[in-house]
PDB file of C-alpha atoms in Angstrom:
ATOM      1  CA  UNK L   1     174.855 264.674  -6.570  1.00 87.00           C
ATOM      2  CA  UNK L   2     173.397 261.648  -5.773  1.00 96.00           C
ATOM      3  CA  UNK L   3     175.274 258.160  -5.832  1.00 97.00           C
ATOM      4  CA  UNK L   4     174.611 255.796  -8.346  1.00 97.00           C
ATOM      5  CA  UNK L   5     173.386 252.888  -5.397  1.00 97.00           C
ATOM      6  CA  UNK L   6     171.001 256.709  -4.324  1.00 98.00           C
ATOM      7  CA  UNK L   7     169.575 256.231  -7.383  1.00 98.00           C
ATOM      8  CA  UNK L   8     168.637 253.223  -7.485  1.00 97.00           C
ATOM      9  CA  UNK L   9     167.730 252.721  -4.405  1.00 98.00           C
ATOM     10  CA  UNK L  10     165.281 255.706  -4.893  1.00 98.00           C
ATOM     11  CA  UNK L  11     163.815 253.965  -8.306  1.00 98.00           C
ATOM     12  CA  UNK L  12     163.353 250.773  -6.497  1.00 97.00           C
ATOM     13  CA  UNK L  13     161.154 252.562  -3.755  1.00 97.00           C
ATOM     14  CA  UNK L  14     159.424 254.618  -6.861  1.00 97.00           C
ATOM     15  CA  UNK L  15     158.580 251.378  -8.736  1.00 95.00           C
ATOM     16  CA  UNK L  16     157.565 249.470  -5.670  1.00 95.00           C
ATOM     17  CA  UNK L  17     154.971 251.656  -4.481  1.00 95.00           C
ATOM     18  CA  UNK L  18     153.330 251.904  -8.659  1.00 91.00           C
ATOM     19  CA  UNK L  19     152.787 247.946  -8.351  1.00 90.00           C
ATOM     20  CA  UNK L  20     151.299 248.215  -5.148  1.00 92.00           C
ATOM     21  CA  UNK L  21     149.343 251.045  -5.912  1.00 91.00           C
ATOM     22  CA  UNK L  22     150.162 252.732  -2.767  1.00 95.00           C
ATOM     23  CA  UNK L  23     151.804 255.832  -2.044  1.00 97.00           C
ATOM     24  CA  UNK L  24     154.215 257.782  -0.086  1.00 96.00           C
ATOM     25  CA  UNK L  25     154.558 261.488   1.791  1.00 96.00           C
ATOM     26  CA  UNK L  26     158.297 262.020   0.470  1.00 97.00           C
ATOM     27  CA  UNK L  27     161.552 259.598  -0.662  1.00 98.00           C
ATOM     28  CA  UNK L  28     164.028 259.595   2.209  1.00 98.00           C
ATOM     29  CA  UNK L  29     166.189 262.983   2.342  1.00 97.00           C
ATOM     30  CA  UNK L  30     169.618 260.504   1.516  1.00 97.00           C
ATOM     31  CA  UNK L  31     167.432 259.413  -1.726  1.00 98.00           C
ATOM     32  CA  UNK L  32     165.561 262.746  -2.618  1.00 98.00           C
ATOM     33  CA  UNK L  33     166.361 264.444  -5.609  1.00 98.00           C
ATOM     34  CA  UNK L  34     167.439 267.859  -5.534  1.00 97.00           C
ATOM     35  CA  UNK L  35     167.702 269.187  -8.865  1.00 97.00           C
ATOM     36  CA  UNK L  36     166.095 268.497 -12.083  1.00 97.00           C
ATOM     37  CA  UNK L  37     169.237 266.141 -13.143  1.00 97.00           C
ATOM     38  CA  UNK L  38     169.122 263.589  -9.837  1.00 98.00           C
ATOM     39  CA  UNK L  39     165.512 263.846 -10.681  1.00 98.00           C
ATOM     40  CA  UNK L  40     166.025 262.537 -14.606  1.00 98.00           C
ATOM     41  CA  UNK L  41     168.654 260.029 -13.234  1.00 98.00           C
ATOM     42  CA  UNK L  42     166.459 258.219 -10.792  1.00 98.00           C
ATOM     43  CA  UNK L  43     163.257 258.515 -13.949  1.00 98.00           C
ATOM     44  CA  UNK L  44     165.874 256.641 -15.993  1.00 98.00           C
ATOM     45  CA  UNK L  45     166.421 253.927 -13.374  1.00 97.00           C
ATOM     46  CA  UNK L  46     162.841 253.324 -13.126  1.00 95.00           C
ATOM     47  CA  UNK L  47     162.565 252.067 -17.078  1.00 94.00           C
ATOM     48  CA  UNK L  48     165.356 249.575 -16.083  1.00 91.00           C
ATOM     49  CA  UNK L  49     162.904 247.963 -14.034  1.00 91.00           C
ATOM     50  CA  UNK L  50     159.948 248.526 -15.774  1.00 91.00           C
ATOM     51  CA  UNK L  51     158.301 245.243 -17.287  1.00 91.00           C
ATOM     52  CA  UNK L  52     157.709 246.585 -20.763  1.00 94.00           C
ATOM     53  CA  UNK L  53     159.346 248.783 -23.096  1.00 97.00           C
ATOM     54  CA  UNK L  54     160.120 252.347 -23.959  1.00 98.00           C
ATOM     55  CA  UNK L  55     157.560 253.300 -25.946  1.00 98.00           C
ATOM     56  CA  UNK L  56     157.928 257.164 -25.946  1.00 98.00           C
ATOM     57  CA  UNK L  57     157.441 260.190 -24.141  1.00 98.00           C
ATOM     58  CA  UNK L  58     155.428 262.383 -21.921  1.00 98.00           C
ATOM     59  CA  UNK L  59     155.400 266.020 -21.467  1.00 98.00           C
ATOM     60  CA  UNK L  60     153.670 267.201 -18.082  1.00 96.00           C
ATOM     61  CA  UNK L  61     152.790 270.916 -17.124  1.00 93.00           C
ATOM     62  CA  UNK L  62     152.804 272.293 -20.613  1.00 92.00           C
ATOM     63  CA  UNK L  63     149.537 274.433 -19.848  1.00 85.00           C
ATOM     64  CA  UNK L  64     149.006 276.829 -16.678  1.00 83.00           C
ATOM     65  CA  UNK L  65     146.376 274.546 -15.409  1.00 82.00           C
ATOM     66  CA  UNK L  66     148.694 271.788 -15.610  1.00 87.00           C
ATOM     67  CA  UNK L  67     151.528 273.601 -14.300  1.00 89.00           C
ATOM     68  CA  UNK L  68     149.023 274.474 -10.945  1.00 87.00           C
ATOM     69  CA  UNK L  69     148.030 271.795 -10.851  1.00 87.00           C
ATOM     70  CA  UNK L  70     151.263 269.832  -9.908  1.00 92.00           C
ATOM     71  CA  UNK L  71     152.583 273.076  -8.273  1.00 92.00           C
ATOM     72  CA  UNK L  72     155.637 273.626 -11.082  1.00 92.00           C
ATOM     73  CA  UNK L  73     156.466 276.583 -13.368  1.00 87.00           C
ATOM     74  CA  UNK L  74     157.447 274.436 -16.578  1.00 91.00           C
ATOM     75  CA  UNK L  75     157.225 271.385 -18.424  1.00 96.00           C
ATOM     76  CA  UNK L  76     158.478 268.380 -17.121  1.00 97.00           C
ATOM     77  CA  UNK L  77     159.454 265.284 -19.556  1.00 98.00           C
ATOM     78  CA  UNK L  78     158.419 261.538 -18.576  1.00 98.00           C
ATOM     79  CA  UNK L  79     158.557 258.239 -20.199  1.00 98.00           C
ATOM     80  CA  UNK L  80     156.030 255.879 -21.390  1.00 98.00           C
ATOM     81  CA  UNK L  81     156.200 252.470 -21.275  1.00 97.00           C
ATOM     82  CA  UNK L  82     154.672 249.720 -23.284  1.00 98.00           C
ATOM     83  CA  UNK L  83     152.954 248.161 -20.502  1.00 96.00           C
ATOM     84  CA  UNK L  84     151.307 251.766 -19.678  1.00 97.00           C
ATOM     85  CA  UNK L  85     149.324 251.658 -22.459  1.00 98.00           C
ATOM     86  CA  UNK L  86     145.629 250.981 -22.567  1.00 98.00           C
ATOM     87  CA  UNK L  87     143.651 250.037 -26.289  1.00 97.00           C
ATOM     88  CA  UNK L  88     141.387 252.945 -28.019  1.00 98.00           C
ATOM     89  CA  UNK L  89     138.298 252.258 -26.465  1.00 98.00           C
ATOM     90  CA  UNK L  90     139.472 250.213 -24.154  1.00 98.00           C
ATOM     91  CA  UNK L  91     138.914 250.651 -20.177  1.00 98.00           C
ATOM     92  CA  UNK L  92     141.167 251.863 -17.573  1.00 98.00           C
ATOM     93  CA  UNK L  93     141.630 250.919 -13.882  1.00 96.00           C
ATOM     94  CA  UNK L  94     141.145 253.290 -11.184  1.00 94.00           C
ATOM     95  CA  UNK L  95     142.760 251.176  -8.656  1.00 91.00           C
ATOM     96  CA  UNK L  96     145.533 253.286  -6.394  1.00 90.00           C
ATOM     97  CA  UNK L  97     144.948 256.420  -8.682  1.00 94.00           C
ATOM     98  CA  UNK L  98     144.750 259.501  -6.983  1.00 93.00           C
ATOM     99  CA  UNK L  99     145.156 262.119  -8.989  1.00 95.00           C
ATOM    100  CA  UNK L 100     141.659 260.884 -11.222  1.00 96.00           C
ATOM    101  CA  UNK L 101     142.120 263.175 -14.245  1.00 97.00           C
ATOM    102  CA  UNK L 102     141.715 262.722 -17.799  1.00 98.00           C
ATOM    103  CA  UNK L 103     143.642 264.722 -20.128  1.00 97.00           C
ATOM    104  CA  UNK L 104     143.146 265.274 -24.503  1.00 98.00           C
ATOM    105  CA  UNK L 105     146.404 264.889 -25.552  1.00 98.00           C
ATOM    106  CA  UNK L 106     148.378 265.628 -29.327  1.00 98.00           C
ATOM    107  CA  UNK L 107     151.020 263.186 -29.990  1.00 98.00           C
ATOM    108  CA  UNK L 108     153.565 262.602 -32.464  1.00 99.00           C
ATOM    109  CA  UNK L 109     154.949 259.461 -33.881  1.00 98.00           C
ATOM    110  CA  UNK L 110     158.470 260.499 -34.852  1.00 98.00           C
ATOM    111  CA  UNK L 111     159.963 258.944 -37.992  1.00 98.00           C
ATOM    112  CA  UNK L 112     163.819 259.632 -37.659  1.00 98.00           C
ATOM    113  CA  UNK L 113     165.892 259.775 -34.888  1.00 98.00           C
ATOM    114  CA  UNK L 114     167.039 262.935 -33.330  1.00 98.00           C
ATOM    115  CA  UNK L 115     170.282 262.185 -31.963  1.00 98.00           C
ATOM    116  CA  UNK L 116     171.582 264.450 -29.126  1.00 98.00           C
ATOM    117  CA  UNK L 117     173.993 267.392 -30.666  1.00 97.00           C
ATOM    118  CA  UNK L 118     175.311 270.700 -29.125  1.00 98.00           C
ATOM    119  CA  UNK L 119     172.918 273.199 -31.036  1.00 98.00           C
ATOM    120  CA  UNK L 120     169.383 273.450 -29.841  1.00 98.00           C
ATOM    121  CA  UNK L 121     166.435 271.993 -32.635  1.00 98.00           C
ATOM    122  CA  UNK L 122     164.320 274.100 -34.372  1.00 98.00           C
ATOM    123  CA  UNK L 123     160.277 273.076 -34.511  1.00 98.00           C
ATOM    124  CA  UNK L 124     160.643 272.812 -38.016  1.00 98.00           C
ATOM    125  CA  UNK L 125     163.428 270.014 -37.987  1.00 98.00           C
ATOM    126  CA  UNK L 126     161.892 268.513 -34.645  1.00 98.00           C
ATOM    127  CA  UNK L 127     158.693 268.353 -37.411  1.00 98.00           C
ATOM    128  CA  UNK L 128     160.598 267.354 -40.622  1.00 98.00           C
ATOM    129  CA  UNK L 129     161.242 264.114 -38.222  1.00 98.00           C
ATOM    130  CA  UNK L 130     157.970 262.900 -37.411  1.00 98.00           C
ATOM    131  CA  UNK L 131     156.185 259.944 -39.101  1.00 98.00           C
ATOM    132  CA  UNK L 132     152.538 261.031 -37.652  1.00 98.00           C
ATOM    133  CA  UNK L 133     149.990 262.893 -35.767  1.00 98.00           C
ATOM    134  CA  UNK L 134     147.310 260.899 -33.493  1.00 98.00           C
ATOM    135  CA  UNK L 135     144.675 262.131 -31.050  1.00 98.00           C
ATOM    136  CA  UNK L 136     145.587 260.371 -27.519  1.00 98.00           C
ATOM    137  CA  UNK L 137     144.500 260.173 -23.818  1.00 98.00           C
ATOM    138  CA  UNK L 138     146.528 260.769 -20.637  1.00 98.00           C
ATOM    139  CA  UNK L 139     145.152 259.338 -17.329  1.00 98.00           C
ATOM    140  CA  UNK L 140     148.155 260.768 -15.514  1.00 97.00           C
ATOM    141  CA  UNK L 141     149.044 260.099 -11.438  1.00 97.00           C
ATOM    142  CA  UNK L 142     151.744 260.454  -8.802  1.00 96.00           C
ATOM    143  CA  UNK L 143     153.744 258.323  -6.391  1.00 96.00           C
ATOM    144  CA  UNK L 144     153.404 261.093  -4.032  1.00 97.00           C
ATOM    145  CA  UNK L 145     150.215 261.604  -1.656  1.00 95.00           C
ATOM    146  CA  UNK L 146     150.920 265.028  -1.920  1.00 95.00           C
ATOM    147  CA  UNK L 147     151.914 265.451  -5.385  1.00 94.00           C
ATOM    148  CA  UNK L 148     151.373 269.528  -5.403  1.00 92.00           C
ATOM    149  CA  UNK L 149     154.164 269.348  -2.640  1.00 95.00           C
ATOM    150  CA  UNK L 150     156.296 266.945  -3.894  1.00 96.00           C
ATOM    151  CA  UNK L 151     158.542 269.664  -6.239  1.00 96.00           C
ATOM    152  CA  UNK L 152     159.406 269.250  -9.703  1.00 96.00           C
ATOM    153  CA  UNK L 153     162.525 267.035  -8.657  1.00 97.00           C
ATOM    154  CA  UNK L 154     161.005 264.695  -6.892  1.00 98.00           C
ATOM    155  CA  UNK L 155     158.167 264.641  -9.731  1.00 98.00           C
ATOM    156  CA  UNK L 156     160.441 264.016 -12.365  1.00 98.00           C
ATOM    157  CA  UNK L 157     162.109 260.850 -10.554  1.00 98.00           C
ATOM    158  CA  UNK L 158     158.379 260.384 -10.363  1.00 97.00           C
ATOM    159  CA  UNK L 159     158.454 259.393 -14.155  1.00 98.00           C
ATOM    160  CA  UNK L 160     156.535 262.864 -14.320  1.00 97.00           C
ATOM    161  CA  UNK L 161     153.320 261.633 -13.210  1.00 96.00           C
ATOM    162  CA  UNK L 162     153.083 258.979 -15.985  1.00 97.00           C
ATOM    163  CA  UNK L 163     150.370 256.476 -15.156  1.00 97.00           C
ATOM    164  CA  UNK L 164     148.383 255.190 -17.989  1.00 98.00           C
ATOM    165  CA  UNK L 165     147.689 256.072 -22.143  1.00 98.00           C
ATOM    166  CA  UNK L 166     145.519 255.715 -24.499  1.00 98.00           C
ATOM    167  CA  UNK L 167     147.061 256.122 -28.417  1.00 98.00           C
ATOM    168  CA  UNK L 168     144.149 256.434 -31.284  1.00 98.00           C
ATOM    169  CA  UNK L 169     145.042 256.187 -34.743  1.00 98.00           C
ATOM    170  CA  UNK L 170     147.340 258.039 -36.622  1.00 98.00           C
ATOM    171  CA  UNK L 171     145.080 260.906 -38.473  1.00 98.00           C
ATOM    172  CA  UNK L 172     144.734 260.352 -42.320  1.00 97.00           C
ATOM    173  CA  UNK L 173     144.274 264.098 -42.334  1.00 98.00           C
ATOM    174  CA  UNK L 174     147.018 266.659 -43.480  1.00 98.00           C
ATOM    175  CA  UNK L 175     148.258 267.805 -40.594  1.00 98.00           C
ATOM    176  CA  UNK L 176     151.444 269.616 -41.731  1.00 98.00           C
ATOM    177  CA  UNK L 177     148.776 272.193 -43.708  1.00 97.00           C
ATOM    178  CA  UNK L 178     146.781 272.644 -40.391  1.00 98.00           C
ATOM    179  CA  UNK L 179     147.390 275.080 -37.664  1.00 97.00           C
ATOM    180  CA  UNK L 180     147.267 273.241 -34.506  1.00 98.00           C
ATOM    181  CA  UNK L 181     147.092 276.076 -32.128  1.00 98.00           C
ATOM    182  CA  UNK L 182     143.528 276.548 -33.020  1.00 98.00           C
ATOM    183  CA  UNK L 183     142.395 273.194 -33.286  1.00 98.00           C
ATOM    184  CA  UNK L 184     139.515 272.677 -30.340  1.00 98.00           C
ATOM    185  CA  UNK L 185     138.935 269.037 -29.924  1.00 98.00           C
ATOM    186  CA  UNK L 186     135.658 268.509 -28.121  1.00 98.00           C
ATOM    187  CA  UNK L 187     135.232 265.928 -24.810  1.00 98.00           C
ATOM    188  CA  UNK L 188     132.663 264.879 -23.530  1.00 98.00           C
ATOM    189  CA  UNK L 189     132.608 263.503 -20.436  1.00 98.00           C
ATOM    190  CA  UNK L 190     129.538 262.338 -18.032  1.00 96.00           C
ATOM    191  CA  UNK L 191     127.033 263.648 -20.509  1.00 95.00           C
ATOM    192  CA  UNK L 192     128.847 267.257 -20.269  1.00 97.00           C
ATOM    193  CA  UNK L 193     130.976 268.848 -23.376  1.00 98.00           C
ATOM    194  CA  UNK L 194     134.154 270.588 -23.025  1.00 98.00           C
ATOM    195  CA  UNK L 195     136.165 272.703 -25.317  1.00 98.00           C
ATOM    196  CA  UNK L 196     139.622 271.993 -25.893  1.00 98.00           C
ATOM    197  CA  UNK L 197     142.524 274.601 -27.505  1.00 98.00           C
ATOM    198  CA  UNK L 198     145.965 273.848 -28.853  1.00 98.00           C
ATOM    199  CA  UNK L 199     147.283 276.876 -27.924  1.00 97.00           C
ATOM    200  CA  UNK L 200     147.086 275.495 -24.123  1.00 96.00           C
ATOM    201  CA  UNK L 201     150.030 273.694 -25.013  1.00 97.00           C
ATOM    202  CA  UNK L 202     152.424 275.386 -24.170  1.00 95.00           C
ATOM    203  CA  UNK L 203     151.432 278.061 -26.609  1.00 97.00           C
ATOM    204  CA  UNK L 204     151.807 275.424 -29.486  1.00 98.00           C
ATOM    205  CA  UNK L 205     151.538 271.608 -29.512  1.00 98.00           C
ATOM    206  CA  UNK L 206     154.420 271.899 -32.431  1.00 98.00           C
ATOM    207  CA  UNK L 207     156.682 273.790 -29.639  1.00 98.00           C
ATOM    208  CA  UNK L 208     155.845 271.385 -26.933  1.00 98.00           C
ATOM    209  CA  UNK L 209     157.460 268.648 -29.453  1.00 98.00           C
ATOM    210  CA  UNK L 210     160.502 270.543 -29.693  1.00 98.00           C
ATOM    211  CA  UNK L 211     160.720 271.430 -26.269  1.00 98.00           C
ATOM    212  CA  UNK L 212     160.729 267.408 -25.489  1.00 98.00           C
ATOM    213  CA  UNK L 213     163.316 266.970 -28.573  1.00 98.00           C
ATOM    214  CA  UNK L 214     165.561 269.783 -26.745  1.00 98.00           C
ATOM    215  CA  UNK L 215     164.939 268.570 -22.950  1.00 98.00           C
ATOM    216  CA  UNK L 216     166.296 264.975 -24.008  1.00 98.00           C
ATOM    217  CA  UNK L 217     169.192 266.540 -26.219  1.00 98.00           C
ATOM    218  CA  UNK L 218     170.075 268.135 -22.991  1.00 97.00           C
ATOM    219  CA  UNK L 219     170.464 264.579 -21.162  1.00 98.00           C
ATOM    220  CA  UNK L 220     172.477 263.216 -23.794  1.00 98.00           C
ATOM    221  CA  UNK L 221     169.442 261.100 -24.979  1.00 98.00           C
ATOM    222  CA  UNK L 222     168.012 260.022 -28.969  1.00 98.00           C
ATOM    223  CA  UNK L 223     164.433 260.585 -29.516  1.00 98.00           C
ATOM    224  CA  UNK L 224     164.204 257.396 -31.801  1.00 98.00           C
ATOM    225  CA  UNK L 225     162.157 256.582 -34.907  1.00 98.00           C
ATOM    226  CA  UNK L 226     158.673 254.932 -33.755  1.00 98.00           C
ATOM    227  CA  UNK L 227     158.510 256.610 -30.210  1.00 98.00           C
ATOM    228  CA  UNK L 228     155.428 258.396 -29.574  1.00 98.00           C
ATOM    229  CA  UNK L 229     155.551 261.976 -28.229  1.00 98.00           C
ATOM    230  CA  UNK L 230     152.413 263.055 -26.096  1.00 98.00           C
ATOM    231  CA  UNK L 231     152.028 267.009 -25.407  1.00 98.00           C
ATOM    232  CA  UNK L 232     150.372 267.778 -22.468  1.00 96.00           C
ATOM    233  CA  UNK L 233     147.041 268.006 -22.322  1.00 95.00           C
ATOM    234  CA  UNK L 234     144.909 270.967 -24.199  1.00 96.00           C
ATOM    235  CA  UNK L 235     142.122 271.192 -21.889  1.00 96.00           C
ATOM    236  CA  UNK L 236     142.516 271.592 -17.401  1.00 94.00           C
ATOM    237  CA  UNK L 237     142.450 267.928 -16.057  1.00 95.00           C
ATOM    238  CA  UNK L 238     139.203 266.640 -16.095  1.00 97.00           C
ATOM    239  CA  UNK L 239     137.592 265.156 -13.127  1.00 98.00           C
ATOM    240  CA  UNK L 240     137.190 260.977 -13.637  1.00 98.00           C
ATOM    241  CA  UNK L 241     135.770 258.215 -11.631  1.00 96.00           C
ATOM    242  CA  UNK L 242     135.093 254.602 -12.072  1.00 96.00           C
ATOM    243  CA  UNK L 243     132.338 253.826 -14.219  1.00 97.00           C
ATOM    244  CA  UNK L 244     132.561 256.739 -16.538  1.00 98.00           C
ATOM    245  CA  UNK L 245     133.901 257.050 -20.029  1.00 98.00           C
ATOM    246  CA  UNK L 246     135.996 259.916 -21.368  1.00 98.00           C
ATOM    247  CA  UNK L 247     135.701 260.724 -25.421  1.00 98.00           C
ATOM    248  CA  UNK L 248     137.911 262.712 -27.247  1.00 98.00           C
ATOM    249  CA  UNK L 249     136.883 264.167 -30.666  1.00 98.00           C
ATOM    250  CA  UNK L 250     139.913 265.828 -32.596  1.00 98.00           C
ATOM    251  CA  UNK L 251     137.384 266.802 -35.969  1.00 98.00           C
ATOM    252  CA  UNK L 252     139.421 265.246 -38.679  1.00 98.00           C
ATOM    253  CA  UNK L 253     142.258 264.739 -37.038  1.00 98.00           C
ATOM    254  CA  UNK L 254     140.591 261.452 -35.103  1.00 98.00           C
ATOM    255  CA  UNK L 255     138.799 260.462 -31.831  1.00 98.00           C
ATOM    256  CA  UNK L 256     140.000 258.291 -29.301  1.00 98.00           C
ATOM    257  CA  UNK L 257     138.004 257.491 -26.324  1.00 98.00           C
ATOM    258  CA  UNK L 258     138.195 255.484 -22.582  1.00 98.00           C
ATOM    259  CA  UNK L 259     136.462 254.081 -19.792  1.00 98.00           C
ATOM    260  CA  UNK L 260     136.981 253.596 -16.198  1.00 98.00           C
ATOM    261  CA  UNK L 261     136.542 251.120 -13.959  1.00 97.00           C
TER     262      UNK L 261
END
């Protein structure tokens, strides 16, 4: 297991590279990860040093694009911080992004805490603990210059590929009633229209939620009241480059919608 001054020292290099928007082949063997856990602990480290706040969570590889695309065989869990965030409609910098992907995300606003316990959740209390439902944005990206390489240890210390979000309004929209697994939002992108699908994620965007509730129980931590939970995304990575603008359109459940520059 890694040291606590491993840790750090691994976060430090991490966080270092995001502000200069550079990147790196590998951390240093004595700093690398090996298992999920180092991986989690260095992740943690990095929102120590991060200049805004936690503002929630991020689930990567929950569909089996997703999951090739990164080179894993399962989710992986990420934070999001305040200062990651980017307005509804606002417009995104490409700057040091490598990855240049958009992804139509599902995300829960809890509204109770789920404090960590010994039995696993079930969806339906993970549910009975959310506030709301909005239609969001992920503009994920790595650390790594080989991020399909990198393994899922190094990706998690790699806050999971978090980069930046975009959060639209919570849906007025009965949610609860609806069955998300065959919701199809519809994006258009560069004059073109894709096709989303719920069930991409990870079969259910209700069991993705849990999944994140249960991967956090697991390393001792609270999923607290007002944190936002985004799913993974329900349609493969879409291609992005400066000067376009990505639109999401969840029916009644909301839009939300970014550029790039």
């Amino acid at each position: 297991m890694l040291e606590k001054d491993q840790i750090v020292a691994a976060s430090r290099v991490l966080v270092q590279h995001w502000r200069d928007g550079t990147k790196l082949d590998a951390l240093e063997r004595h700093l690398r990860p090996q298992t999920r856990a180092e991986g989690y602990a260095i992740q943690a480290a990095l929102e120590a040093q991060s200049p805004g706040k936690l503002f929630g969570w991020k689930i990567a590889a929950t569909s089996s694009s997703g999951q090739k695309h990164i080179n894993v065989t399962g989710p992986l869990a990420g934070r999001i911080m305040s200062d990651t965030l980017i307005a509804d409609g606002g417009t995104a910098s490409m700057k040091g992004n490598a990855m240049r992907v958009g992804e139509p995300e599902f995300c829960f606003r809890m509204g109770r805490d789920l404090a960590p316990r010994a039995a696993p959740f079930a969806v339906d209390e993970v549910l009975a603990a959310v506030d709301s439902l909005h239609p969001a944005i992920e503009i994920p990206d790595s650390r790594f210059a080989d991020f399909a390489g990198a393994g899922e240890a190094q990706l998690i210390a790699d806050n999971a590929c978090a980069h930046l979000f975009v959060l639209g309004a919570a849906t007025p929209a009965n949610w609860r009633a609806m069955d998300l697994v065959e919701e199809r939002p519809q994006i258009t992108l560069r004059g073109e229209r894709y096709i989303g699908h719920g069930k991409n994620v990870l079969g259910d965007p209700r069991v993705a939620l849990a999944w994140l509730a249960n991967e956090l129980r697991g390393l001792g931590i609270t999923l607290r009241a007002g944190e936002v939970v985004i799913t993974g995304t329900c349609h493969p990575p879409l291609p992005i480059q400066a000067g376009d603008h990505l639109a999401v359109d969840f029916g009644v459940l909301g839009k939300a919608s970014v550029g790039f520059a």
